[in-house]
XYZ file of C-alpha atoms in Angstrom:
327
model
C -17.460 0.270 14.370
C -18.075 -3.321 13.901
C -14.488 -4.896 13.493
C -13.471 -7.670 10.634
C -11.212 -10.465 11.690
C -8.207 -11.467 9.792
C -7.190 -15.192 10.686
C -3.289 -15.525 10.771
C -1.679 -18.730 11.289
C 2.178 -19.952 11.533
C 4.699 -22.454 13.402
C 4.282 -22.966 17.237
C 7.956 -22.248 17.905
C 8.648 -19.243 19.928
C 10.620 -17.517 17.156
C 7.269 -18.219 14.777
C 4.658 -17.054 17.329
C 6.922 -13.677 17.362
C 6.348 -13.160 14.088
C 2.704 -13.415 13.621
C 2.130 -11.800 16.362
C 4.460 -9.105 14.466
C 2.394 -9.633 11.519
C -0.903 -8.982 13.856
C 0.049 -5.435 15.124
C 1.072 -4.199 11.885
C -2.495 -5.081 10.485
C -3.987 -3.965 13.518
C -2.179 -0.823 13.472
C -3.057 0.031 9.336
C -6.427 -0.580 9.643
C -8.783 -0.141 12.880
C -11.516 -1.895 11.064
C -9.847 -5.729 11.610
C -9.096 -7.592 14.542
C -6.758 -10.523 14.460
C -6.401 -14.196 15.494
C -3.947 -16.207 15.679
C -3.479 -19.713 15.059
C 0.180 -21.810 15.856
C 0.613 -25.196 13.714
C 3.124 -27.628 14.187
C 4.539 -28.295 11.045
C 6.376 -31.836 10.000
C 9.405 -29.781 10.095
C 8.947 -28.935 13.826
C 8.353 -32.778 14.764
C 11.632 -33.659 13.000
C 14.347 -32.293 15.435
C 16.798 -35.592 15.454
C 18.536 -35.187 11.726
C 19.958 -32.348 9.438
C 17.908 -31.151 7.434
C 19.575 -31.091 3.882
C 18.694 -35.416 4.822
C 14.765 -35.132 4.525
C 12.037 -33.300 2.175
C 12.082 -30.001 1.035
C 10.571 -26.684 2.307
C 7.300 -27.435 2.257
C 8.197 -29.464 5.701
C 7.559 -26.104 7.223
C 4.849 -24.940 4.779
C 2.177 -28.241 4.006
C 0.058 -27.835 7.104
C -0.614 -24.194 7.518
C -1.340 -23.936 3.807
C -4.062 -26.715 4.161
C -5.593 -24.723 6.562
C -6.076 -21.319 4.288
C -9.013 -23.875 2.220
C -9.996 -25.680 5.629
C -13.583 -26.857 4.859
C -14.696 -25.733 8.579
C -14.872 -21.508 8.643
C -13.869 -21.293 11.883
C -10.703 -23.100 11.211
C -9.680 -21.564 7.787
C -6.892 -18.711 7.994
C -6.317 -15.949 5.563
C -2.903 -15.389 5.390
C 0.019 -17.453 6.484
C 3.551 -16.215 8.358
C 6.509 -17.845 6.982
C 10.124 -16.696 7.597
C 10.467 -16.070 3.617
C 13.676 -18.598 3.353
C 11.222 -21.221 4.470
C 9.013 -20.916 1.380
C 9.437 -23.007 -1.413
C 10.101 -20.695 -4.439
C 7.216 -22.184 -6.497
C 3.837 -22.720 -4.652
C 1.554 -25.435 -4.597
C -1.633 -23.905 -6.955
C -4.129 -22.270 -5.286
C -1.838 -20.001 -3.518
C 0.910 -17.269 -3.977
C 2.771 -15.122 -2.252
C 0.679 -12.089 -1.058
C 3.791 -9.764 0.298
C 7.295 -9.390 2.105
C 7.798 -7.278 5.258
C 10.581 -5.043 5.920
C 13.917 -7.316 6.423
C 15.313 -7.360 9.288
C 19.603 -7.682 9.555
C 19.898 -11.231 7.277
C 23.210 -11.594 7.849
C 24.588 -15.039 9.002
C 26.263 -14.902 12.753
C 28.582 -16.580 15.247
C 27.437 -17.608 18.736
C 30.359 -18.786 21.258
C 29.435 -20.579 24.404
C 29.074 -18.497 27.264
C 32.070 -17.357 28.910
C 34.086 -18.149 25.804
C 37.450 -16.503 25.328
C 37.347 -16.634 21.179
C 35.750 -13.390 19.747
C 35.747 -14.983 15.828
C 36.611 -18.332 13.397
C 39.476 -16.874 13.378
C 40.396 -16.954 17.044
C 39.372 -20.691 17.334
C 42.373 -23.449 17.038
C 42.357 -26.343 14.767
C 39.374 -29.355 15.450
C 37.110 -27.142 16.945
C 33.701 -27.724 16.414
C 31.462 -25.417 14.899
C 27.622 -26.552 15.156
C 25.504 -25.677 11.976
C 22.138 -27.657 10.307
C 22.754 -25.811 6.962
C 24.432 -26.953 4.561
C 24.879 -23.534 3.052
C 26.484 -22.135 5.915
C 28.619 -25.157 6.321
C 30.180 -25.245 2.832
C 31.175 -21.737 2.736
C 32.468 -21.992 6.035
C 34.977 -25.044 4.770
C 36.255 -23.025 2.091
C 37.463 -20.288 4.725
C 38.292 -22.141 7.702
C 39.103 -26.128 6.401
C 40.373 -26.604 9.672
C 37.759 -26.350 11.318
C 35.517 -29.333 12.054
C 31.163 -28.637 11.354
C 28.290 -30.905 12.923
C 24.805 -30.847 12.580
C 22.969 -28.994 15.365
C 19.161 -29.092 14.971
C 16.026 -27.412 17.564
C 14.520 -24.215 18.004
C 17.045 -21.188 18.938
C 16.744 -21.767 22.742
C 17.607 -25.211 22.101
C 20.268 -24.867 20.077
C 21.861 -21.987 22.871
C 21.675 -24.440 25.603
C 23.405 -26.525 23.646
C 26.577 -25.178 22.711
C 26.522 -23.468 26.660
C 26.444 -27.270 28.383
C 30.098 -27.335 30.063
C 29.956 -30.578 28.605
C 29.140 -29.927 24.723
C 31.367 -30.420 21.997
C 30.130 -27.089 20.236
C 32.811 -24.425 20.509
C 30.000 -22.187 18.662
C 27.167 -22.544 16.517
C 26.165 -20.150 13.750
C 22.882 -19.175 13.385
C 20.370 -16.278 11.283
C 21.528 -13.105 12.731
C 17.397 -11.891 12.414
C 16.392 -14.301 14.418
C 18.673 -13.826 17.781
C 16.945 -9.643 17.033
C 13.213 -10.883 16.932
C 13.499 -12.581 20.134
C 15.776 -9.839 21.827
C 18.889 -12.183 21.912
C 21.002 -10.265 19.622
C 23.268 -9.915 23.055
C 24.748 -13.348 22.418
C 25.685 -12.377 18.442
C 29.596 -12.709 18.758
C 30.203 -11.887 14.987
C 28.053 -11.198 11.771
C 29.227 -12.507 8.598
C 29.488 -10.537 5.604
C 29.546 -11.639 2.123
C 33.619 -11.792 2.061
C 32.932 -14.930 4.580
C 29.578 -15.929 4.251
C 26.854 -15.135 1.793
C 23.396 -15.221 3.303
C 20.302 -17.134 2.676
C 17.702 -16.187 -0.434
C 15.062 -14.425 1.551
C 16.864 -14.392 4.846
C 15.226 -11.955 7.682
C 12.338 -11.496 5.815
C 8.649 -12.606 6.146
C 7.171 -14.256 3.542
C 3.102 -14.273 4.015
C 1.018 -16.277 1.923
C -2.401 -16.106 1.139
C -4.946 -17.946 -1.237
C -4.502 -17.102 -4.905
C -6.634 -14.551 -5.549
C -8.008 -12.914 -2.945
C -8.314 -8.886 -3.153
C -9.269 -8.532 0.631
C -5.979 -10.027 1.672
C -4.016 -8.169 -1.257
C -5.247 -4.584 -0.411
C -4.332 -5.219 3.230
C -0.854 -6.297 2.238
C -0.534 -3.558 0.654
C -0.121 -1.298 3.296
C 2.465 -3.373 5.203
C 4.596 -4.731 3.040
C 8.237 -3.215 2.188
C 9.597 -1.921 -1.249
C 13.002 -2.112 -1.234
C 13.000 -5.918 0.858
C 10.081 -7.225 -1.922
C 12.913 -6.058 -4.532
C 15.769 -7.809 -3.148
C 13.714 -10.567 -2.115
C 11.770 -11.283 -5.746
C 15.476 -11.314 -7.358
C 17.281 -13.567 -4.680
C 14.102 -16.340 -5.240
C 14.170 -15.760 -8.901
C 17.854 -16.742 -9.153
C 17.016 -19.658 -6.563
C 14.242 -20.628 -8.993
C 16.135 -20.329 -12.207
C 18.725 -22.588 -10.498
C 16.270 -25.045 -9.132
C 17.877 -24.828 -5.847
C 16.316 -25.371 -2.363
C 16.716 -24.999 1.476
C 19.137 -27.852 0.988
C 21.663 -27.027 -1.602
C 24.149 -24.598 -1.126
C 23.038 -21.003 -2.550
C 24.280 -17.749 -1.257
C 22.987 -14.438 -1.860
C 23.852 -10.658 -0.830
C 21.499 -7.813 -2.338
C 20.995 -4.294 -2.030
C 18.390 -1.931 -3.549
C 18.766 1.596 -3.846
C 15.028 3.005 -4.015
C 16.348 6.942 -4.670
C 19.025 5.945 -7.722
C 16.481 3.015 -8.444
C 19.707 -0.040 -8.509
C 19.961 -3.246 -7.411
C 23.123 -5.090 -6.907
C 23.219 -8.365 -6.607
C 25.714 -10.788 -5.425
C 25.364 -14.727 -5.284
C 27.247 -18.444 -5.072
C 26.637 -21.994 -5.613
C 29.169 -23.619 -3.900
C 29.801 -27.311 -3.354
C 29.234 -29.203 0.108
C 32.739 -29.425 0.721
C 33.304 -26.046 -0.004
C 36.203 -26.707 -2.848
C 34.794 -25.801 -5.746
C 32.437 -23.139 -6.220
C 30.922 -19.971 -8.567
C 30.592 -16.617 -7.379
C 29.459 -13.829 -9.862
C 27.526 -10.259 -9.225
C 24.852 -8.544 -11.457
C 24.193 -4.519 -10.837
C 21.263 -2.987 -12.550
C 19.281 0.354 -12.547
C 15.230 -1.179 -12.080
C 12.148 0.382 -14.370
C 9.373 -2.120 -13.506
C 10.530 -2.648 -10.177
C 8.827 -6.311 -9.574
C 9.084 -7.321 -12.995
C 12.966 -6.286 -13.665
C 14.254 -7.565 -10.382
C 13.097 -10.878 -11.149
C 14.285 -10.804 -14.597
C 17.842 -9.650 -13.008
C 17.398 -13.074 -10.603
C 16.975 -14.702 -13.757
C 19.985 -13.188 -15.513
C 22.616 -13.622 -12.951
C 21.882 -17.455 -12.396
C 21.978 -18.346 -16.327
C 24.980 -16.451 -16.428
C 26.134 -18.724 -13.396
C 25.427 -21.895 -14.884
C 26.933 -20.839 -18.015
C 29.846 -20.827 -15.656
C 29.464 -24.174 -13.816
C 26.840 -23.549 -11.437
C 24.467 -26.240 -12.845
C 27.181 -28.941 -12.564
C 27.712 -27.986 -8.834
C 23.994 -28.719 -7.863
C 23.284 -31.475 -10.360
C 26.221 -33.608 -8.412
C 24.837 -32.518 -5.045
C 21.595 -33.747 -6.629
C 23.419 -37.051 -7.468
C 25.071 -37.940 -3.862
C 21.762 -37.337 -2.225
C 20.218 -40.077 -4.803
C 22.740 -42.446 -3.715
């Protein structure tokens, strides 16, 4: 049988290679008929490693240069469907392109790494001024509403990067907090001293999911989707980016989210917060609803919950974030 060949493309880091490669075998393993190549990019994201990110652009730092590539002029260089970790994605594309499927999430919980050797076990353990090493602002502001005592830095690079640096004998890191999915992709959960929940920290829209994105359009890609993409994770993930949407939030502004679908009773509960950077002032609300049109009411649910939250302040919360990044 004369194989087809699906071009896949995504970051360079370790973490990103991982997941196409992921991405690769499931194809691979659906349909005999297609091979697949891969193709790492380095995205202006990836060259900025020296400031936080909430500081610079949006997320299509991590998105621009692999979507140019899915209408490259030259054949051989074009790809047909791009790998982003879903939280990356900007929740409203560029034209030309949407977002073909979601892959089965993997834990996208929030978790605490201690240095090696370390003799606290949680936030709770760790004494007044300690530093706690974060880039997101999301995690950071929730994290100052529990623990105010606590003192959180900026603490950018890929995850390898970012372990060596709160292990130096010599850093100022007590711990660092990082996606809980990640440290499981590339078989470091060992080093995962706590997972949050929502009652400390509420997780990232689209969190341990993939996000793969294809030109607008195209059946080929769409029927091969198909058969690897998950249900219940396209659910929770369609209502979490919804409510991100319908509060015109981004990868910079801090947005919480928690959901869970049950596919046999058909329900979707769905948690959220917009909380401010200091983590002093914030709105948390929940929305639980039994799905029909599965796609269709989830986002509508998205859309619900965050009108309902910026009925209740929400929108004042990320209009003055908004305002101190202008000045």
């Amino acid at each position: 049988m004369t194989q087809d060949t699906v071009h896949i493309g995504g970051r360079r880091s370790k973490l990103a290679v991982v997941q196409s490669e992921k991405v690769k075998e499931m194809i691979q393993d659906a349909f005999e008929q297609y091979s697949c190549k891969l193709t790492k990019t380095q995205t202006l994201g990836d060259q900025i490693q020296f400031k936080p990110l909430y500081s610079f652009g949006g997320k299509a730092l991590w998105t621009k240069e692999l979507e140019d590539l899915l209408y490259a002029p030259d054949m051989n260089l074009r790809l047909d469907v791009v790998v982003h970790s879903l939280k990356d994605m900007p929740t409203i594309l560029p034209d030309g392109f949407e977002l073909g499927g979601i892959t089965k999430r993997v834990d996208p919980s929030d978790c605490l790494v201690m240095a090696l050797n370390s003799i606290y076990k949680s936030l709770d353990d760790l004494p007044p001024g300690s530093v706690v090493g974060t880039s997101s602002v999301r995690r950071s502001a929730q994290l100052k509403r529990k623990y105010p005592n606590l003192i959180f830095e900026s603490v950018r690079g890929n995850i390898h990067t970012r372990l060596d640096k709160v292990d130096d004998p010599e850093s100022r890191y007590t711990c660092i907090i990082l996606a809980t999915a990640g440290l499981i992709r590339m078989n470091l959960d060992y080093r995962i001293t706590q997972r949050f929940d929502s009652k400390i920290m509420y997780h990232a829209v689209g969190q341990g999911a993939l996000g793969l994105e294809i030109r607008k359009g195209d059946l080929r890609m769409h029927r091969i989707l198909e058969e690897i993409c998950d249900l219940e994770t396209t659910v929770c993930c369609l209502a979490e980016r919804s409510l991100m949407r319908t509060l015109e939030g981004g990868c910079s502004v801090p947005i919480g989210v928690e959901t869970q679908f049950n596919i046999n009773t058909k329900t979707l509960t769905f948690k959220a917060i917009v909380i401010n950077v200091e983590g002093t002032e914030w709105v948390e609300d929940s929305e639980r609803r039994i799905l029909v049109d599965f796609e269709k009411d989830a986002i509508e649910c998205g859309m619900i919950l965050a009108n309902r939250m910026i009925e209740n302040g929400a929108k004042k919360i990320l209009d003055n974030i908004n305002l101190n990044k202008i000045k």
